[in-house]
mmCIF file of C-alpha atoms in Angstrom:
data_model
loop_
_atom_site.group_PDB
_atom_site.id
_atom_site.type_symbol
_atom_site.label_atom_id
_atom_site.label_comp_id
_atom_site.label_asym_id
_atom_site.label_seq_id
_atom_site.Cartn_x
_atom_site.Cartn_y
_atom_site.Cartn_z
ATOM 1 C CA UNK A 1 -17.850 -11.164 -7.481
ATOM 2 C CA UNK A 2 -14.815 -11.359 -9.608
ATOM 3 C CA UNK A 3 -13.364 -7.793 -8.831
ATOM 4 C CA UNK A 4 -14.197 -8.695 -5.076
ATOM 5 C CA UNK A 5 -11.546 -11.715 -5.716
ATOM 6 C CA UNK A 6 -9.194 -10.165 -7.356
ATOM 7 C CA UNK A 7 -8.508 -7.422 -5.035
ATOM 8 C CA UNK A 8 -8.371 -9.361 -2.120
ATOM 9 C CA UNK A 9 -6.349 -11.914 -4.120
ATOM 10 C CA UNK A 10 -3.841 -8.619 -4.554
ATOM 11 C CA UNK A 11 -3.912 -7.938 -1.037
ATOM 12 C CA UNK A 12 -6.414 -7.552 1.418
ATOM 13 C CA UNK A 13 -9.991 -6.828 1.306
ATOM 14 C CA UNK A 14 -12.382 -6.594 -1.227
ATOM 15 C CA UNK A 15 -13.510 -4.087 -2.709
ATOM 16 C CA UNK A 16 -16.917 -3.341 -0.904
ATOM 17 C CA UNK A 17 -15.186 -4.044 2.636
ATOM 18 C CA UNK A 18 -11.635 -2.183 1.604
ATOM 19 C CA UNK A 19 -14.342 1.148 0.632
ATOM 20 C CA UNK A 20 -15.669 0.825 3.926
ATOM 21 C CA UNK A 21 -12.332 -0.287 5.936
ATOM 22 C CA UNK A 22 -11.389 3.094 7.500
ATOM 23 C CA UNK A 23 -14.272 4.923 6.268
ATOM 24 C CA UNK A 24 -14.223 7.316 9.595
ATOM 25 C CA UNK A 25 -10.353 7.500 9.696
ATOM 26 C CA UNK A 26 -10.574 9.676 6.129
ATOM 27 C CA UNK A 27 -13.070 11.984 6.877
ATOM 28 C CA UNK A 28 -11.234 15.541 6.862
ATOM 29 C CA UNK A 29 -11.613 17.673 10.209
ATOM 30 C CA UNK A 30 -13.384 21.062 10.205
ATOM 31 C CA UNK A 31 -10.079 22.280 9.607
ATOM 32 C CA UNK A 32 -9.019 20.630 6.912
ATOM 33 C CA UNK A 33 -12.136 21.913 4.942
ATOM 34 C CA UNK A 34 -10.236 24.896 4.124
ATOM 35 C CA UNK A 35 -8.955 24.649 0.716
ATOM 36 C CA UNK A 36 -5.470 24.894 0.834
ATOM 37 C CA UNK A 37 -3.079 23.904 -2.064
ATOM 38 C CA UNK A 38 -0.390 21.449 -1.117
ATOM 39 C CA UNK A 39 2.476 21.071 -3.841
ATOM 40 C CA UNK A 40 5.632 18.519 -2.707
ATOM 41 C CA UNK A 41 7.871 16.628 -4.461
ATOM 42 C CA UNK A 42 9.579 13.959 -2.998
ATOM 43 C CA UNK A 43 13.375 14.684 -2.128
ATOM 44 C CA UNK A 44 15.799 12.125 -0.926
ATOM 45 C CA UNK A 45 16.202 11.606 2.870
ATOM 46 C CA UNK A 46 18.990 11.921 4.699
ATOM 47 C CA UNK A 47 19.611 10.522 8.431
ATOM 48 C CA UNK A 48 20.939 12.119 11.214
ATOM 49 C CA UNK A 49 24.419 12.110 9.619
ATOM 50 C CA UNK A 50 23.975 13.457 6.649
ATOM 51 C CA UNK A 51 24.069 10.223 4.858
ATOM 52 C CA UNK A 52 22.243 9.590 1.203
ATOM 53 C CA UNK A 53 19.656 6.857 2.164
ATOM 54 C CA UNK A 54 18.921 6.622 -1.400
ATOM 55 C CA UNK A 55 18.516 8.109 -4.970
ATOM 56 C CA UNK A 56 16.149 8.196 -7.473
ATOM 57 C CA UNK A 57 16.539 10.038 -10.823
ATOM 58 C CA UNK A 58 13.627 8.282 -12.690
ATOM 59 C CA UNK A 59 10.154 9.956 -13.572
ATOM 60 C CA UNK A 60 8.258 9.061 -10.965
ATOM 61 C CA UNK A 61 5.969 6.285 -10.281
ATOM 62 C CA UNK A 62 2.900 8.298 -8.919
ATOM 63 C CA UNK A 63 1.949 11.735 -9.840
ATOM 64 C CA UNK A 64 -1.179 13.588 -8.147
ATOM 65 C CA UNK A 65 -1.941 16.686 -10.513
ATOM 66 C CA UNK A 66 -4.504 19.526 -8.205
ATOM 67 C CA UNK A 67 -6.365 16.386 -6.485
ATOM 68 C CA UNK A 68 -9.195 16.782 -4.866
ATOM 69 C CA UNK A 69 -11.999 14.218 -2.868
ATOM 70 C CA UNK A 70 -15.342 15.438 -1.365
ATOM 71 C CA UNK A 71 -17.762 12.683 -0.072
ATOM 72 C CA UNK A 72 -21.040 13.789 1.216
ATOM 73 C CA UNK A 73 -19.718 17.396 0.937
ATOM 74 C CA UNK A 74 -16.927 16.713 2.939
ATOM 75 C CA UNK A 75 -13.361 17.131 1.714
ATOM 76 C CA UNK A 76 -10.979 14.431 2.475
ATOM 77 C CA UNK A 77 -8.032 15.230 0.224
ATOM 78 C CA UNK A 78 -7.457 19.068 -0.985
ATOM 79 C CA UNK A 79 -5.342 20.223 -4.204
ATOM 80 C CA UNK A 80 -3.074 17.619 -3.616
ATOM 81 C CA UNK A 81 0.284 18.031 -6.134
ATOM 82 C CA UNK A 82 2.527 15.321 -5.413
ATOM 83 C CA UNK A 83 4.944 13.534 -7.046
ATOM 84 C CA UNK A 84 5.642 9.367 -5.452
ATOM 85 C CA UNK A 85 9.425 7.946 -7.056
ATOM 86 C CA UNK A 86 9.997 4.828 -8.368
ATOM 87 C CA UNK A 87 12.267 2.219 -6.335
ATOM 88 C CA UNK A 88 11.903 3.376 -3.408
ATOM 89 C CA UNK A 89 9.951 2.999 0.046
ATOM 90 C CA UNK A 90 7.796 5.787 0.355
ATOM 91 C CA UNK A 91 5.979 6.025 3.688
ATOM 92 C CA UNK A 92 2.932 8.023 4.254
ATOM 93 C CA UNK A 93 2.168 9.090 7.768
ATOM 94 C CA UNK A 94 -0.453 10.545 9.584
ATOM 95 C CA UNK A 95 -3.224 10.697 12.671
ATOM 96 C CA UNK A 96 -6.281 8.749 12.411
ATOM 97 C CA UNK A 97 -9.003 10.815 9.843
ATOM 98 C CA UNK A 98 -6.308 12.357 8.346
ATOM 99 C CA UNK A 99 -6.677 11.534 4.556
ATOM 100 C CA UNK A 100 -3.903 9.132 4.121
ATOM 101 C CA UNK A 101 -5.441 6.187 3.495
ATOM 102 C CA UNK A 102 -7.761 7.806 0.602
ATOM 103 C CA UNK A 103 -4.704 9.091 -0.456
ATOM 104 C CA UNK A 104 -3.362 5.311 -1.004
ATOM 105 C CA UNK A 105 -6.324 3.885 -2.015
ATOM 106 C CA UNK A 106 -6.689 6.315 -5.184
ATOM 107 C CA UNK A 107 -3.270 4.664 -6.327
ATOM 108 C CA UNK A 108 -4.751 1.270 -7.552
ATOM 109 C CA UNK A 109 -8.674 2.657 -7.894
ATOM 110 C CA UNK A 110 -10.486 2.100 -4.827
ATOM 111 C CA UNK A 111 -11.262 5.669 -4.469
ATOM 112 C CA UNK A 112 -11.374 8.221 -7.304
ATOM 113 C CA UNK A 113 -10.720 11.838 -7.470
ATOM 114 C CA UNK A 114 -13.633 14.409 -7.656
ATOM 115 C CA UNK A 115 -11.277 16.486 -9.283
ATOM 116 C CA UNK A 116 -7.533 16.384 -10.321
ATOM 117 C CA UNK A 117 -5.750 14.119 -11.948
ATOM 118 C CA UNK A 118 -3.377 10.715 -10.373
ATOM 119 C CA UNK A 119 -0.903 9.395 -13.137
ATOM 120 C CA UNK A 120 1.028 6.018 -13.029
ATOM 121 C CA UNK A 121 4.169 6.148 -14.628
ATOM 122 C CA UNK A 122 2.358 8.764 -16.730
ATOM 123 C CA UNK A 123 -0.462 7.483 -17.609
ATOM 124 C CA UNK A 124 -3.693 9.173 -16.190
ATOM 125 C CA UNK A 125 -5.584 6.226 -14.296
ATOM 126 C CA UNK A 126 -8.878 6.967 -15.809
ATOM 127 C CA UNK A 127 -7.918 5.343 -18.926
ATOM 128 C CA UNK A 128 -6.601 2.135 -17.500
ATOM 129 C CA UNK A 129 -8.049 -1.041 -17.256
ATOM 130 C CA UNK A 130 -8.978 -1.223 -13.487
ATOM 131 C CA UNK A 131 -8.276 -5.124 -13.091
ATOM 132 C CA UNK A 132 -4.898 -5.081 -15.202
ATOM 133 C CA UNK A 133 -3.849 -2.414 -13.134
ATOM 134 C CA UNK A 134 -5.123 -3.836 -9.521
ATOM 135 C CA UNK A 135 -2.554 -6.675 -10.796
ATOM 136 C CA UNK A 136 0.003 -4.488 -11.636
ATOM 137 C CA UNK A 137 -0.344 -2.542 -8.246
ATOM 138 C CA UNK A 138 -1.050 -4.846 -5.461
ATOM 139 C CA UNK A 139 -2.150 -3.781 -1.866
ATOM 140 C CA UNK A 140 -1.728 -4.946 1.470
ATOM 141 C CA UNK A 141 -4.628 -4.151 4.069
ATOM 142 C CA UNK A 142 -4.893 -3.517 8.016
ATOM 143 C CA UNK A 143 -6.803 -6.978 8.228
ATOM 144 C CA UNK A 144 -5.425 -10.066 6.745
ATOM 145 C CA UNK A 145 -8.116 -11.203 5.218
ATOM 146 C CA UNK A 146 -7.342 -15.344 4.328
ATOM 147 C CA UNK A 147 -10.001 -17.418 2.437
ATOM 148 C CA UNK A 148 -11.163 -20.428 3.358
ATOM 149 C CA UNK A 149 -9.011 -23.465 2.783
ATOM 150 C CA UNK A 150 -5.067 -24.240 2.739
ATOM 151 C CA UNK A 151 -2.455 -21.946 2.334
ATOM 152 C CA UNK A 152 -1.249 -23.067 -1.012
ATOM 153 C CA UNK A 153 -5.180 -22.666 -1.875
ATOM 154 C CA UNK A 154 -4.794 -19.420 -1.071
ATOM 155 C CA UNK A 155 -1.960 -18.845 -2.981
ATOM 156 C CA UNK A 156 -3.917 -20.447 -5.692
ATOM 157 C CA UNK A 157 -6.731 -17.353 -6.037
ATOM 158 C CA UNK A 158 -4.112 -15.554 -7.290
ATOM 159 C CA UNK A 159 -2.223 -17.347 -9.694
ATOM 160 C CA UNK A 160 -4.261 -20.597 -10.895
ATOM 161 C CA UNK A 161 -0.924 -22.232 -12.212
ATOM 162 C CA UNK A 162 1.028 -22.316 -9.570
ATOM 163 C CA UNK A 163 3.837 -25.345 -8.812
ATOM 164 C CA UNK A 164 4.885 -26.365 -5.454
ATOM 165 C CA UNK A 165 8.107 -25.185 -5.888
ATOM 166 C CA UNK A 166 6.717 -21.698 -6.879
ATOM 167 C CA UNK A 167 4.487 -21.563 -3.898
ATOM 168 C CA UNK A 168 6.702 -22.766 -1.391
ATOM 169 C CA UNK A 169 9.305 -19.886 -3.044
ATOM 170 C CA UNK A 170 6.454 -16.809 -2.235
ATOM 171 C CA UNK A 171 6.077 -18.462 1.102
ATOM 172 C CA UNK A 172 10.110 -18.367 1.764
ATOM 173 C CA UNK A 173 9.998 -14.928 -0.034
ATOM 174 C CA UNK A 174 7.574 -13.750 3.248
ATOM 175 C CA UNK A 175 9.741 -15.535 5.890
ATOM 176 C CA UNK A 176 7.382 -18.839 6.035
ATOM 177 C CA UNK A 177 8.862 -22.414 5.127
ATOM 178 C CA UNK A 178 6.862 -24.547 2.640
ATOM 179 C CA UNK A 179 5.426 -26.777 5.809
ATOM 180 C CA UNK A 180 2.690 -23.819 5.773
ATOM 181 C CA UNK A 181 1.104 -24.577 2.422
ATOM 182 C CA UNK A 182 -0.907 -27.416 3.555
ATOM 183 C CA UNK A 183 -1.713 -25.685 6.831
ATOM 184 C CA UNK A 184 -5.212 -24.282 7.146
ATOM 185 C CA UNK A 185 -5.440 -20.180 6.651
ATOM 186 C CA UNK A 186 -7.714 -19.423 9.140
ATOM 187 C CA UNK A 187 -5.603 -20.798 11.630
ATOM 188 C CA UNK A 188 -2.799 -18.608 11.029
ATOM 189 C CA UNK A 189 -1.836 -15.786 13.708
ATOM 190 C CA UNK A 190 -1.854 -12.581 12.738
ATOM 191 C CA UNK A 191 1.849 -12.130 11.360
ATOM 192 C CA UNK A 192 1.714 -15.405 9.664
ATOM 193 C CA UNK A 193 -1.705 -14.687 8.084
ATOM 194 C CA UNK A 194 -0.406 -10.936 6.904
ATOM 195 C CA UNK A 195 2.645 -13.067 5.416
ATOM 196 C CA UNK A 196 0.536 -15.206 3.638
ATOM 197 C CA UNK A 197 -1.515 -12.520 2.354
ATOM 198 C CA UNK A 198 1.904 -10.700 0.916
ATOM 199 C CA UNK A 199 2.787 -13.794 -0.144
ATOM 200 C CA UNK A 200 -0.467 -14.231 -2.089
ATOM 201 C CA UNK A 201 -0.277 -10.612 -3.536
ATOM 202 C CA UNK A 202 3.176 -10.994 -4.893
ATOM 203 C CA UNK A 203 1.901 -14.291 -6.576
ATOM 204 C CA UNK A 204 0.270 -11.769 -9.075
ATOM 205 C CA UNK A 205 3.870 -10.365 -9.722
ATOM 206 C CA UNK A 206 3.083 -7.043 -8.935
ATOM 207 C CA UNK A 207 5.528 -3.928 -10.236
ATOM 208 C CA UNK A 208 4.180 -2.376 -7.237
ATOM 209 C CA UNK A 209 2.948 -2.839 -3.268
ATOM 210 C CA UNK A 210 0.740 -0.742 -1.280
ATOM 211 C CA UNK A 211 0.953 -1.158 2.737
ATOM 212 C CA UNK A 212 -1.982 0.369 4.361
ATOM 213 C CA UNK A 213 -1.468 0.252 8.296
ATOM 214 C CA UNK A 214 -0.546 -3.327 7.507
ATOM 215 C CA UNK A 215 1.182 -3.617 11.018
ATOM 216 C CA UNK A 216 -1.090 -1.469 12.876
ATOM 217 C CA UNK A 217 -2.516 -5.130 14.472
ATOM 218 C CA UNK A 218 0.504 -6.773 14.971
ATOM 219 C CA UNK A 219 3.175 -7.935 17.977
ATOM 220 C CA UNK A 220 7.004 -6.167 17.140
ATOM 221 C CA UNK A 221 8.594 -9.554 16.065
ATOM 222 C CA UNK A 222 6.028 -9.333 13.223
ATOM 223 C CA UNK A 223 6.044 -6.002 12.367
ATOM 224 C CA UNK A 224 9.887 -5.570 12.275
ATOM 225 C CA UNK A 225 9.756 -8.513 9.563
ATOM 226 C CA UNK A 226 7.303 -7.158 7.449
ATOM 227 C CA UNK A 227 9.493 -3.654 7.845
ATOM 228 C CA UNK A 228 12.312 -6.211 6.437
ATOM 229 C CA UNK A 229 10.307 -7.362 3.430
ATOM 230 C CA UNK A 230 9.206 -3.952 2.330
ATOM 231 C CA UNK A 231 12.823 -2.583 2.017
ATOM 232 C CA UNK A 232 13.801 -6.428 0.294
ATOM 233 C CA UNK A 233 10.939 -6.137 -2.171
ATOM 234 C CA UNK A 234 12.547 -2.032 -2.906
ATOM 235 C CA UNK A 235 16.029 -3.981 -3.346
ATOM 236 C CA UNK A 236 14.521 -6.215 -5.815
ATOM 237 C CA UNK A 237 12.747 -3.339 -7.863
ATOM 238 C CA UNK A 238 9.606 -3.150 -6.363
ATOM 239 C CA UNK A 239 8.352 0.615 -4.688
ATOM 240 C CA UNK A 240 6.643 0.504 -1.687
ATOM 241 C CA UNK A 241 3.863 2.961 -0.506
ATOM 242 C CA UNK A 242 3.151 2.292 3.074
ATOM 243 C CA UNK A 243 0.556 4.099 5.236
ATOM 244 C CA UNK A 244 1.264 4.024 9.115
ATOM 245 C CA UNK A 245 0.103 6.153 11.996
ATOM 246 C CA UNK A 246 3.866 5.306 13.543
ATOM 247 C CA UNK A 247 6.681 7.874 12.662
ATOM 248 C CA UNK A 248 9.037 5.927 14.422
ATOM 249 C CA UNK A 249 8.700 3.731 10.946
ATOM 250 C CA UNK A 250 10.043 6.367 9.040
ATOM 251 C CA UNK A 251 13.623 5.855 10.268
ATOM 252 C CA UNK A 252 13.248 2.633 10.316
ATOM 253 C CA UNK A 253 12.159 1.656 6.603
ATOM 254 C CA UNK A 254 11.906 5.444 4.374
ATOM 255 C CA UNK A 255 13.770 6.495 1.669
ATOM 256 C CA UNK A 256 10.492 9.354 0.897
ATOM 257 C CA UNK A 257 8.466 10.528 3.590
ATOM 258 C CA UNK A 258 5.060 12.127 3.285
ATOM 259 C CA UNK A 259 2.511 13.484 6.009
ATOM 260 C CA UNK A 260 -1.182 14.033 5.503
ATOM 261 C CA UNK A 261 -3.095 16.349 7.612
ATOM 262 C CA UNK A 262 -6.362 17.268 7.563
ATOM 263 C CA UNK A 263 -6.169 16.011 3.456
ATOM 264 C CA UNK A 264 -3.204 18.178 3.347
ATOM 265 C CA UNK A 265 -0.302 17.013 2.366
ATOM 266 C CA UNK A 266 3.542 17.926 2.900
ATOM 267 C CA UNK A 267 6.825 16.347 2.104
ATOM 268 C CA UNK A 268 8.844 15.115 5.571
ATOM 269 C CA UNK A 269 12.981 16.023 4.851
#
């Protein structure tokens, strides 16, 4: 249907796939049934040296005010206070059923709270409009997921009015030349297919992107250049949440660092 579109216009999946994508890799351990609250707030990093790796004195772009998530009586996130800043790469890390995929996925609607409260630039999301703000915050999924046709048709879904010179500028934007609009999608490889799929959520102009595992499938080559587009899209004024089961990522692309265990969370310094 049209929300199905949309979202995996913006990203990825649809919706009924993205709800089911990872399904086993949020379900909270025994452990993590304990309810526990977790209150962080995101601090600048600093390397090995001491350095700044950046600052950010804004409100922030995500809050999560005493969330909670219980599926089939199950908890997968517990009394989660967090606070997510604006301009910045944030990544969120974890092992496999640890919660931090739900804990993306409640950022642009695809799950909802049970209880608590998760604010975008201060405004609780249950009074949004759930397609304006799937625009507004775009997502990036494990699986590329093209559609079938060209590239530029592609690129279409998600803006209808789109020139060649605009396309073939989202395809440079992603590290592919314009000779890939014509090219079929489903004959893409993976990196080149995840690329497109960037390219065709930032032809909704998103304010911001959500990564989940989106180079959990891919060779180095093309995970080091979507690493390289994440911290270009931060540079240009658009925050970046991304999900990974790699810490080695967090030196590599993090100004914020988050863990989640067992639906637990806690801030990385």
């Amino acid at each position: 249907d049209g929300e199905a579109v949309l979202v995996a216009a913006a990203g990825g999946e649809p919706a009924g796939q993205g709800e089911q994508h990872g399904e086993g890799e949020e379900q909270a351990s025994d452990h993590g049934r304990q309810a526990t609250t977790c209150k962080a707030d995101l601090t600048t990093r600093r390397d090995g040296g001491g350095a700044r790796l950046r600052s950010v004195t804004e409100g922030p772009l995500f809050a999560f005010e005493a969330v909670s998530l219980v599926t089939d009586g199950r908890p997968r996130l517990v009394e989660v206070d967090l606070t997510i800043p604006d301009r910045a790469v944030t990544v969120v890390v974890g092992a496999s059923g640890s919660g931090k995929s739900t804990l993306l996925r409640m950022l642009n609607r695809l799950e909802v709270p049970t209880t608590g409260v998760v604010r975008f630039r201060g405004q609780d999301l249950t009074t949004v409009d759930v397609r304006a703000h799937r625009r507004r915050v775009g997502m990036l999924f494990q699986r590329p997921t093209p559609f079938a046709g060209t590239v530029r048709q592609n690129l279409l879904v998600a803006r209808e009015v789109l020139s060649a010179a605009d396309a073939g500028a989202l395809l440079e934007r992603v590290g592919l030349d314009d000779g890939f609009l014509e090219r079929p999608a489903d004959r893409l490889s993976g990196g080149e297919a995840q690329r497109m799929c960037l390219a065709r959520t930032l032809a909704t102009k998103p304010e911001v992107l959500l990564a989940d595992e989106a180079t959990s499938s891919l060779d180095p080559e093309a995970t080091r250049r979507l690493e390289a587009l994440a911290t270009s899209l931060r540079d240009d004024g658009i925050p970046v949440i991304w999900v990974t089961q790699e810490p080695e990522q967090i030196d590599r692309i993090a100004d914020h660092a988050v863990r989640v265990t067992a639906g637990r969370v806690e801030v990385l310094s």
